């Protein structure tokens, strides 16, 4: 008996959870656009550097774990940083920064229009 791949679960709104097969065409388009926008957010590798700074970000506010040298991180337009997996999952539910609640898509779209 062949095992089936699990059907991806998406969040058309932050409080709704539906299987990919249950999404309307409009919701599928919105989620595809959201995935595309997330992929355009800059990524990097966490490197605390050698300068001790009181303001230096030490933990991902989503998972509450300290950043470790080499962790894959993503930068939001508001300059907050998060683990890539944490923020990508967050942004699939809500397109706002979890720290400052700044809408990510508006800032992202504005930065494209200015280029």
Short mmCIF file of N, CA, C and O in Angstrom, two decimals:
data_model
loop_
_atom_site.label_atom_id
_atom_site.label_comp_id
_atom_site.label_asym_id
_atom_site.label_seq_id
_atom_site.Cartn_x
_atom_site.Cartn_y
_atom_site.Cartn_z
N UNK A 1 0.84 -1.18 0.00
CA UNK A 1 0.00 0.00 0.00
C UNK A 1 0.89 1.25 0.00
O UNK A 1 1.79 1.38 0.81
N UNK A 2 0.64 2.15 -0.94
CA UNK A 2 1.46 3.35 -1.08
C UNK A 2 0.98 4.45 -0.15
O UNK A 2 -0.20 4.72 -0.05
N UNK A 3 1.94 5.08 0.55
CA UNK A 3 1.60 6.19 1.45
C UNK A 3 1.35 7.45 0.63
O UNK A 3 2.07 7.73 -0.31
N UNK A 4 0.32 8.19 1.01
CA UNK A 4 0.00 9.44 0.32
C UNK A 4 0.71 10.59 1.01
O UNK A 4 0.88 10.60 2.22
N UNK A 5 1.12 11.58 0.21
CA UNK A 5 1.69 12.82 0.76
C UNK A 5 0.58 13.52 1.54
O UNK A 5 -0.56 13.57 1.09
N UNK A 6 0.91 14.08 2.70
CA UNK A 6 -0.13 14.84 3.41
C UNK A 6 -0.51 16.08 2.61
O UNK A 6 0.33 16.69 1.95
N UNK A 7 -1.78 16.44 2.65
CA UNK A 7 -2.27 17.63 1.95
C UNK A 7 -1.85 18.85 2.76
O UNK A 7 -2.07 18.90 3.97
N UNK A 8 -1.21 19.85 2.10
CA UNK A 8 -0.79 21.05 2.85
C UNK A 8 -1.99 21.77 3.48
O UNK A 8 -3.08 21.78 2.92
N UNK A 9 -1.74 22.36 4.63
CA UNK A 9 -2.76 23.13 5.34
C UNK A 9 -2.39 24.61 5.22
O UNK A 9 -1.24 24.98 5.39
N UNK A 10 -3.40 25.44 4.91
CA UNK A 10 -3.17 26.88 4.77
C UNK A 10 -4.15 27.64 5.65
O UNK A 10 -5.12 27.10 6.16
N UNK A 11 -3.89 28.93 5.79
CA UNK A 11 -4.70 29.81 6.62
C UNK A 11 -5.19 30.99 5.77
O UNK A 11 -4.49 31.98 5.66
N UNK A 12 -6.39 30.85 5.15
CA UNK A 12 -6.90 31.96 4.35
C UNK A 12 -7.06 33.24 5.17
O UNK A 12 -6.89 34.34 4.67
N UNK A 13 -7.37 33.11 6.44
CA UNK A 13 -7.35 34.21 7.40
C UNK A 13 -6.64 33.68 8.63
O UNK A 13 -6.54 32.46 8.81
N UNK A 14 -6.13 34.55 9.51
CA UNK A 14 -5.36 34.05 10.67
C UNK A 14 -6.10 33.01 11.51
O UNK A 14 -5.49 32.13 12.08
N UNK A 15 -7.43 33.11 11.58
CA UNK A 15 -8.18 32.19 12.44
C UNK A 15 -8.72 30.97 11.70
O UNK A 15 -9.27 30.07 12.31
N UNK A 16 -8.58 30.92 10.38
CA UNK A 16 -9.09 29.80 9.60
C UNK A 16 -7.97 28.86 9.20
O UNK A 16 -6.89 29.31 8.81
N UNK A 17 -8.25 27.57 9.28
CA UNK A 17 -7.30 26.56 8.81
C UNK A 17 -8.04 25.65 7.85
O UNK A 17 -9.09 25.09 8.20
N UNK A 18 -7.50 25.50 6.63
CA UNK A 18 -8.15 24.63 5.66
C UNK A 18 -7.09 23.86 4.86
O UNK A 18 -5.99 24.36 4.63
N UNK A 19 -7.47 22.68 4.42
CA UNK A 19 -6.60 21.91 3.54
C UNK A 19 -6.53 22.60 2.19
O UNK A 19 -7.48 23.27 1.77
N UNK A 20 -5.43 22.41 1.49
CA UNK A 20 -5.24 23.03 0.17
C UNK A 20 -6.39 22.67 -0.77
O UNK A 20 -6.81 23.50 -1.58
N UNK A 21 -6.92 21.47 -0.64
CA UNK A 21 -8.00 21.02 -1.53
C UNK A 21 -9.34 21.70 -1.22
O UNK A 21 -10.26 21.61 -2.00
N UNK A 22 -9.43 22.38 -0.08
CA UNK A 22 -10.68 23.03 0.31
C UNK A 22 -10.69 24.53 0.02
O UNK A 22 -11.69 25.19 0.29
N UNK A 23 -9.61 25.06 -0.51
CA UNK A 23 -9.51 26.50 -0.75
C UNK A 23 -10.28 26.88 -2.02
O UNK A 23 -10.27 26.15 -3.00
N UNK A 24 -10.89 28.06 -1.97
CA UNK A 24 -11.53 28.58 -3.18
C UNK A 24 -10.42 29.04 -4.14
O UNK A 24 -9.26 29.21 -3.73
N UNK A 25 -10.78 29.27 -5.38
CA UNK A 25 -9.78 29.73 -6.35
C UNK A 25 -9.17 31.07 -5.92
O UNK A 25 -7.97 31.29 -6.02
N UNK A 26 -10.02 31.95 -5.40
CA UNK A 26 -9.55 33.27 -4.93
C UNK A 26 -8.55 33.10 -3.78
O UNK A 26 -7.52 33.77 -3.73
N UNK A 27 -8.85 32.20 -2.84
CA UNK A 27 -7.94 31.96 -1.72
C UNK A 27 -6.62 31.35 -2.19
O UNK A 27 -5.56 31.71 -1.69
N UNK A 28 -6.70 30.46 -3.18
CA UNK A 28 -5.47 29.86 -3.73
C UNK A 28 -4.58 30.94 -4.34
O UNK A 28 -3.36 30.94 -4.13
N UNK A 29 -5.17 31.87 -5.06
CA UNK A 29 -4.40 32.96 -5.69
C UNK A 29 -3.77 33.84 -4.61
O UNK A 29 -2.59 34.18 -4.68
N UNK A 30 -4.55 34.18 -3.57
CA UNK A 30 -4.04 35.03 -2.48
C UNK A 30 -2.88 34.34 -1.77
O UNK A 30 -1.87 34.97 -1.44
N UNK A 31 -3.00 33.04 -1.51
CA UNK A 31 -1.94 32.31 -0.82
C UNK A 31 -0.70 32.21 -1.71
O UNK A 31 0.43 32.37 -1.24
N UNK A 32 -0.89 31.98 -3.01
CA UNK A 32 0.25 31.94 -3.93
C UNK A 32 0.97 33.29 -3.96
O UNK A 32 2.21 33.35 -3.96
N UNK A 33 0.20 34.39 -3.96
CA UNK A 33 0.81 35.73 -3.94
C UNK A 33 1.59 35.93 -2.64
O UNK A 33 2.69 36.47 -2.63
N UNK A 34 1.02 35.46 -1.53
CA UNK A 34 1.67 35.61 -0.23
C UNK A 34 2.98 34.83 -0.21
O UNK A 34 4.00 35.34 0.24
N UNK A 35 2.97 33.61 -0.73
CA UNK A 35 4.20 32.80 -0.80
C UNK A 35 5.25 33.54 -1.63
O UNK A 35 6.41 33.61 -1.26
N UNK A 36 4.81 34.12 -2.75
CA UNK A 36 5.72 34.88 -3.60
C UNK A 36 6.32 36.07 -2.88
O UNK A 36 7.53 36.33 -2.98
N UNK A 37 5.50 36.80 -2.13
CA UNK A 37 6.00 37.96 -1.38
C UNK A 37 7.00 37.52 -0.31
O UNK A 37 8.04 38.15 -0.13
N UNK A 38 6.68 36.43 0.41
CA UNK A 38 7.58 35.94 1.46
C UNK A 38 8.94 35.59 0.85
O UNK A 38 9.98 35.91 1.43
N UNK A 39 8.94 34.97 -0.33
CA UNK A 39 10.20 34.58 -0.97
C UNK A 39 11.06 35.78 -1.34
O UNK A 39 12.26 35.65 -1.50
N UNK A 40 10.44 36.95 -1.49
CA UNK A 40 11.19 38.17 -1.84
C UNK A 40 11.79 38.88 -0.62
O UNK A 40 12.59 39.79 -0.78
N UNK A 41 11.40 38.47 0.58
CA UNK A 41 11.98 39.09 1.78
C UNK A 41 13.42 38.60 1.93
O UNK A 41 13.69 37.41 1.75
N UNK A 42 14.35 39.50 2.25
CA UNK A 42 15.76 39.09 2.32
C UNK A 42 16.03 38.09 3.44
O UNK A 42 15.45 38.18 4.52
N UNK A 43 16.93 37.15 3.12
CA UNK A 43 17.36 36.15 4.10
C UNK A 43 18.84 36.35 4.38
O UNK A 43 19.55 36.98 3.60
N UNK A 44 19.30 35.79 5.48
CA UNK A 44 20.71 35.86 5.82
C UNK A 44 21.05 34.78 6.82
O UNK A 44 20.23 33.91 7.11
N UNK A 45 22.25 34.84 7.32
CA UNK A 45 22.73 33.91 8.35
C UNK A 45 23.04 34.75 9.59
O UNK A 45 23.71 35.78 9.49
N UNK A 46 22.55 34.30 10.74
CA UNK A 46 22.78 35.07 11.96
C UNK A 46 24.27 35.07 12.31
O UNK A 46 24.90 34.03 12.40
N UNK A 47 24.79 36.27 12.46
CA UNK A 47 26.20 36.45 12.85
C UNK A 47 26.23 37.60 13.85
O UNK A 47 26.11 38.76 13.47
N UNK A 48 26.37 37.28 15.14
CA UNK A 48 26.32 38.33 16.15
C UNK A 48 27.49 39.31 16.06
O UNK A 48 27.45 40.38 16.64
N UNK A 49 28.53 38.96 15.31
CA UNK A 49 29.68 39.85 15.20
C UNK A 49 30.49 39.84 16.48
O UNK A 49 30.22 39.10 17.40
N UNK A 50 31.50 40.69 16.53
CA UNK A 50 32.39 40.69 17.68
C UNK A 50 32.11 41.85 18.63
O UNK A 50 32.61 41.87 19.73
N UNK A 51 31.28 42.81 18.19
CA UNK A 51 31.03 43.99 19.01
C UNK A 51 29.89 43.73 19.99
O UNK A 51 28.76 43.49 19.58
N UNK A 52 30.16 43.75 21.28
CA UNK A 52 29.05 43.56 22.22
C UNK A 52 28.16 44.79 22.21
O UNK A 52 28.64 45.92 22.31
N UNK A 53 26.87 44.57 22.03
CA UNK A 53 25.93 45.69 21.96
C UNK A 53 24.70 45.37 22.80
O UNK A 53 24.15 44.29 22.71
N UNK A 54 24.27 46.34 23.59
CA UNK A 54 23.08 46.14 24.41
C UNK A 54 21.83 45.98 23.53
O UNK A 54 20.90 45.31 23.90
N UNK A 55 21.84 46.65 22.38
CA UNK A 55 20.66 46.63 21.51
C UNK A 55 20.61 45.40 20.62
O UNK A 55 19.64 45.19 19.92
N UNK A 56 21.66 44.61 20.61
CA UNK A 56 21.74 43.46 19.71
C UNK A 56 20.58 42.49 19.97
O UNK A 56 20.30 42.13 21.10
N UNK A 57 19.92 42.07 18.89
CA UNK A 57 18.83 41.11 19.00
C UNK A 57 19.42 39.77 19.42
O UNK A 57 20.39 39.31 18.84
N UNK A 58 18.83 39.17 20.43
CA UNK A 58 19.37 37.92 20.95
C UNK A 58 18.47 36.71 20.71
O UNK A 58 18.93 35.60 20.69
N UNK A 59 17.16 36.97 20.55
CA UNK A 59 16.26 35.83 20.38
C UNK A 59 15.18 36.12 19.35
O UNK A 59 14.84 37.26 19.09
N UNK A 60 14.66 35.03 18.80
CA UNK A 60 13.52 35.08 17.89
C UNK A 60 12.27 35.20 18.77
O UNK A 60 12.04 34.34 19.61
N UNK A 61 11.50 36.27 18.60
CA UNK A 61 10.35 36.47 19.48
C UNK A 61 9.21 35.50 19.19
O UNK A 61 8.28 35.40 19.98
N UNK A 62 9.29 34.77 18.09
CA UNK A 62 8.24 33.80 17.78
C UNK A 62 8.46 32.51 18.57
O UNK A 62 7.58 32.05 19.29
N UNK A 63 9.66 31.93 18.48
CA UNK A 63 9.93 30.66 19.17
C UNK A 63 10.59 30.87 20.53
O UNK A 63 10.70 29.93 21.31
N UNK A 64 11.03 32.12 20.80
CA UNK A 64 11.67 32.48 22.07
C UNK A 64 13.03 31.80 22.28
O UNK A 64 13.54 31.77 23.39
N UNK A 65 13.60 31.25 21.22
CA UNK A 65 14.93 30.64 21.33
C UNK A 65 15.98 31.67 20.92
O UNK A 65 15.76 32.47 20.01
N UNK A 66 17.14 31.62 21.59
CA UNK A 66 18.23 32.51 21.23
C UNK A 66 18.72 32.19 19.83
O UNK A 66 18.75 31.03 19.42
N UNK A 67 19.10 33.24 19.10
CA UNK A 67 19.74 33.04 17.81
C UNK A 67 21.12 32.45 18.06
O UNK A 67 21.81 32.83 19.01
N UNK A 68 21.52 31.52 17.22
CA UNK A 68 22.83 30.89 17.31
C UNK A 68 23.56 31.20 16.00
O UNK A 68 22.94 31.23 14.94
N UNK A 69 24.87 31.42 16.10
CA UNK A 69 25.66 31.71 14.89
C UNK A 69 25.33 30.69 13.81
O UNK A 69 25.33 29.49 14.06
N UNK A 70 25.02 31.17 12.62
CA UNK A 70 24.73 30.29 11.49
C UNK A 70 23.25 30.02 11.27
O UNK A 70 22.88 29.44 10.27
N UNK A 71 22.38 30.44 12.22
CA UNK A 71 20.93 30.25 12.03
C UNK A 71 20.47 31.00 10.79
O UNK A 71 20.82 32.17 10.60
N UNK A 72 19.64 30.36 9.93
CA UNK A 72 19.05 31.08 8.81
C UNK A 72 18.01 32.07 9.35
O UNK A 72 17.14 31.69 10.12
N UNK A 73 18.13 33.33 8.97
CA UNK A 73 17.20 34.36 9.44
C UNK A 73 16.60 35.10 8.26
O UNK A 73 17.15 35.10 7.16
N UNK A 74 15.44 35.73 8.50
CA UNK A 74 14.80 36.55 7.48
C UNK A 74 14.59 37.94 8.07
O UNK A 74 14.26 38.09 9.23
N UNK A 75 14.81 38.94 7.21
CA UNK A 75 14.66 40.35 7.60
C UNK A 75 13.33 40.87 7.08
O UNK A 75 13.02 40.69 5.91
N UNK A 76 12.58 41.54 7.92
CA UNK A 76 11.35 42.19 7.47
C UNK A 76 11.67 43.65 7.11
O UNK A 76 12.70 44.18 7.53
N UNK A 77 10.80 44.31 6.33
CA UNK A 77 11.06 45.71 5.94
C UNK A 77 11.24 46.64 7.15
O UNK A 77 11.94 47.64 7.06
N UNK A 78 10.65 46.29 8.30
CA UNK A 78 10.79 47.11 9.51
C UNK A 78 12.12 46.83 10.23
O UNK A 78 12.38 47.41 11.28
N UNK A 79 12.94 45.95 9.66
CA UNK A 79 14.28 45.59 10.14
C UNK A 79 14.29 44.63 11.33
O UNK A 79 15.35 44.35 11.88
N UNK A 80 13.14 44.08 11.72
CA UNK A 80 13.14 43.02 12.72
C UNK A 80 13.59 41.73 12.04
O UNK A 80 13.35 41.53 10.85
N UNK A 81 14.26 40.85 12.81
CA UNK A 81 14.72 39.59 12.25
C UNK A 81 14.15 38.41 13.02
O UNK A 81 13.85 38.52 14.22
N UNK A 82 13.99 37.29 12.31
CA UNK A 82 13.40 36.08 12.87
C UNK A 82 14.05 34.87 12.21
O UNK A 82 14.62 34.99 11.13
N UNK A 83 13.92 33.70 12.85
CA UNK A 83 14.32 32.46 12.17
C UNK A 83 13.45 32.35 10.91
O UNK A 83 12.25 32.65 10.95
N UNK A 84 14.04 31.88 9.80
CA UNK A 84 13.30 31.76 8.54
C UNK A 84 12.04 30.90 8.72
O UNK A 84 10.94 31.32 8.32
N UNK A 85 12.17 29.72 9.32
CA UNK A 85 11.02 28.83 9.46
C UNK A 85 9.93 29.46 10.33
O UNK A 85 8.74 29.33 10.04
N UNK A 86 10.33 30.15 11.40
CA UNK A 86 9.35 30.78 12.31
C UNK A 86 8.57 31.88 11.59
O UNK A 86 7.33 31.90 11.62
N UNK A 87 9.27 32.79 10.93
CA UNK A 87 8.59 33.94 10.32
C UNK A 87 7.82 33.54 9.07
O UNK A 87 6.74 34.07 8.81
N UNK A 88 8.34 32.57 8.30
CA UNK A 88 7.60 32.15 7.11
C UNK A 88 6.25 31.55 7.51
O UNK A 88 5.22 31.84 6.89
N UNK A 89 6.26 30.72 8.56
CA UNK A 89 5.01 30.14 9.05
C UNK A 89 4.07 31.25 9.56
O UNK A 89 2.88 31.25 9.28
N UNK A 90 4.63 32.21 10.32
CA UNK A 90 3.85 33.33 10.85
C UNK A 90 3.21 34.13 9.70
O UNK A 90 2.03 34.47 9.74
N UNK A 91 4.01 34.44 8.68
CA UNK A 91 3.52 35.28 7.57
C UNK A 91 2.46 34.59 6.73
O UNK A 91 1.68 35.25 6.04
N UNK A 92 2.43 33.26 6.77
CA UNK A 92 1.36 32.55 6.06
C UNK A 92 0.02 32.73 6.77
O UNK A 92 -1.03 32.52 6.19
N UNK A 93 0.07 33.15 8.03
CA UNK A 93 -1.16 33.39 8.80
C UNK A 93 -1.49 34.88 8.87
O UNK A 93 -2.64 35.28 8.77
N UNK A 94 -0.48 35.69 9.11
CA UNK A 94 -0.69 37.12 9.33
C UNK A 94 0.47 37.87 8.69
O UNK A 94 1.62 37.57 8.97
N UNK A 95 0.16 38.84 7.82
CA UNK A 95 1.22 39.56 7.12
C UNK A 95 1.60 40.83 7.88
O UNK A 95 1.73 41.90 7.30
N UNK A 96 1.78 40.69 9.21
CA UNK A 96 2.25 41.81 10.02
C UNK A 96 3.46 41.33 10.83
O UNK A 96 3.58 40.15 11.15
N UNK A 97 4.35 42.26 11.15
CA UNK A 97 5.51 41.94 11.97
C UNK A 97 5.04 41.58 13.38
O UNK A 97 4.28 42.34 13.97
N UNK A 98 5.49 40.44 13.93
CA UNK A 98 5.05 40.07 15.28
C UNK A 98 5.59 41.01 16.36
O UNK A 98 5.04 41.06 17.46
N UNK A 99 6.63 41.79 16.08
CA UNK A 99 7.19 42.70 17.07
C UNK A 99 6.52 44.07 17.07
O UNK A 99 6.13 44.57 18.12
N UNK A 100 6.39 44.67 15.88
CA UNK A 100 5.87 46.04 15.82
C UNK A 100 4.50 46.14 15.16
O UNK A 100 3.94 47.23 15.06
N UNK A 101 3.98 45.03 14.67
CA UNK A 101 2.66 44.95 14.01
C UNK A 101 2.58 45.78 12.72
O UNK A 101 1.52 46.05 12.21
N UNK A 102 3.73 46.16 12.18
CA UNK A 102 3.79 46.88 10.90
C UNK A 102 3.35 45.91 9.80
O UNK A 102 3.82 44.78 9.73
N UNK A 103 2.43 46.33 8.92
CA UNK A 103 2.04 45.44 7.82
C UNK A 103 3.23 45.20 6.89
O UNK A 103 3.85 46.15 6.42
N UNK A 104 3.55 43.94 6.66
CA UNK A 104 4.72 43.59 5.86
C UNK A 104 4.45 43.83 4.38
O UNK A 104 5.28 44.37 3.67
N UNK A 105 3.27 43.45 3.92
CA UNK A 105 3.00 43.55 2.49
C UNK A 105 2.97 44.99 1.99
O UNK A 105 3.50 45.29 0.93
N UNK A 106 2.43 45.91 2.76
CA UNK A 106 2.38 47.31 2.33
C UNK A 106 3.79 47.85 2.17
O UNK A 106 4.12 48.49 1.17
N UNK A 107 4.65 47.58 3.15
CA UNK A 107 6.04 48.06 3.09
C UNK A 107 6.77 47.39 1.94
O UNK A 107 7.55 48.02 1.23
N UNK A 108 6.52 46.10 1.75
CA UNK A 108 7.19 45.35 0.69
C UNK A 108 6.77 45.87 -0.68
O UNK A 108 7.59 46.12 -1.54
N UNK A 109 5.47 46.05 -0.87
CA UNK A 109 4.97 46.53 -2.15
C UNK A 109 5.46 47.94 -2.43
O UNK A 109 5.83 48.27 -3.55
N UNK A 110 5.52 48.80 -1.40
CA UNK A 110 6.02 50.16 -1.57
C UNK A 110 7.48 50.15 -2.00
O UNK A 110 7.91 50.92 -2.84
N UNK A 111 8.27 49.22 -1.43
CA UNK A 111 9.69 49.16 -1.79
C UNK A 111 9.88 48.71 -3.23
O UNK A 111 10.79 49.13 -3.91
N UNK A 112 8.95 47.86 -3.74
CA UNK A 112 9.04 47.45 -5.16
C UNK A 112 8.69 48.61 -6.07
O UNK A 112 9.31 48.83 -7.10
N UNK A 113 7.65 49.38 -5.68
CA UNK A 113 7.21 50.49 -6.52
C UNK A 113 8.25 51.58 -6.60
O UNK A 113 8.34 52.29 -7.58
N UNK A 114 9.07 51.72 -5.56
CA UNK A 114 10.10 52.76 -5.54
C UNK A 114 11.32 52.37 -6.35
O UNK A 114 12.15 53.21 -6.66
N UNK A 115 11.48 51.10 -6.68
CA UNK A 115 12.68 50.65 -7.44
C UNK A 115 12.45 50.73 -8.92
O UNK A 115 11.40 50.70 -9.42
#
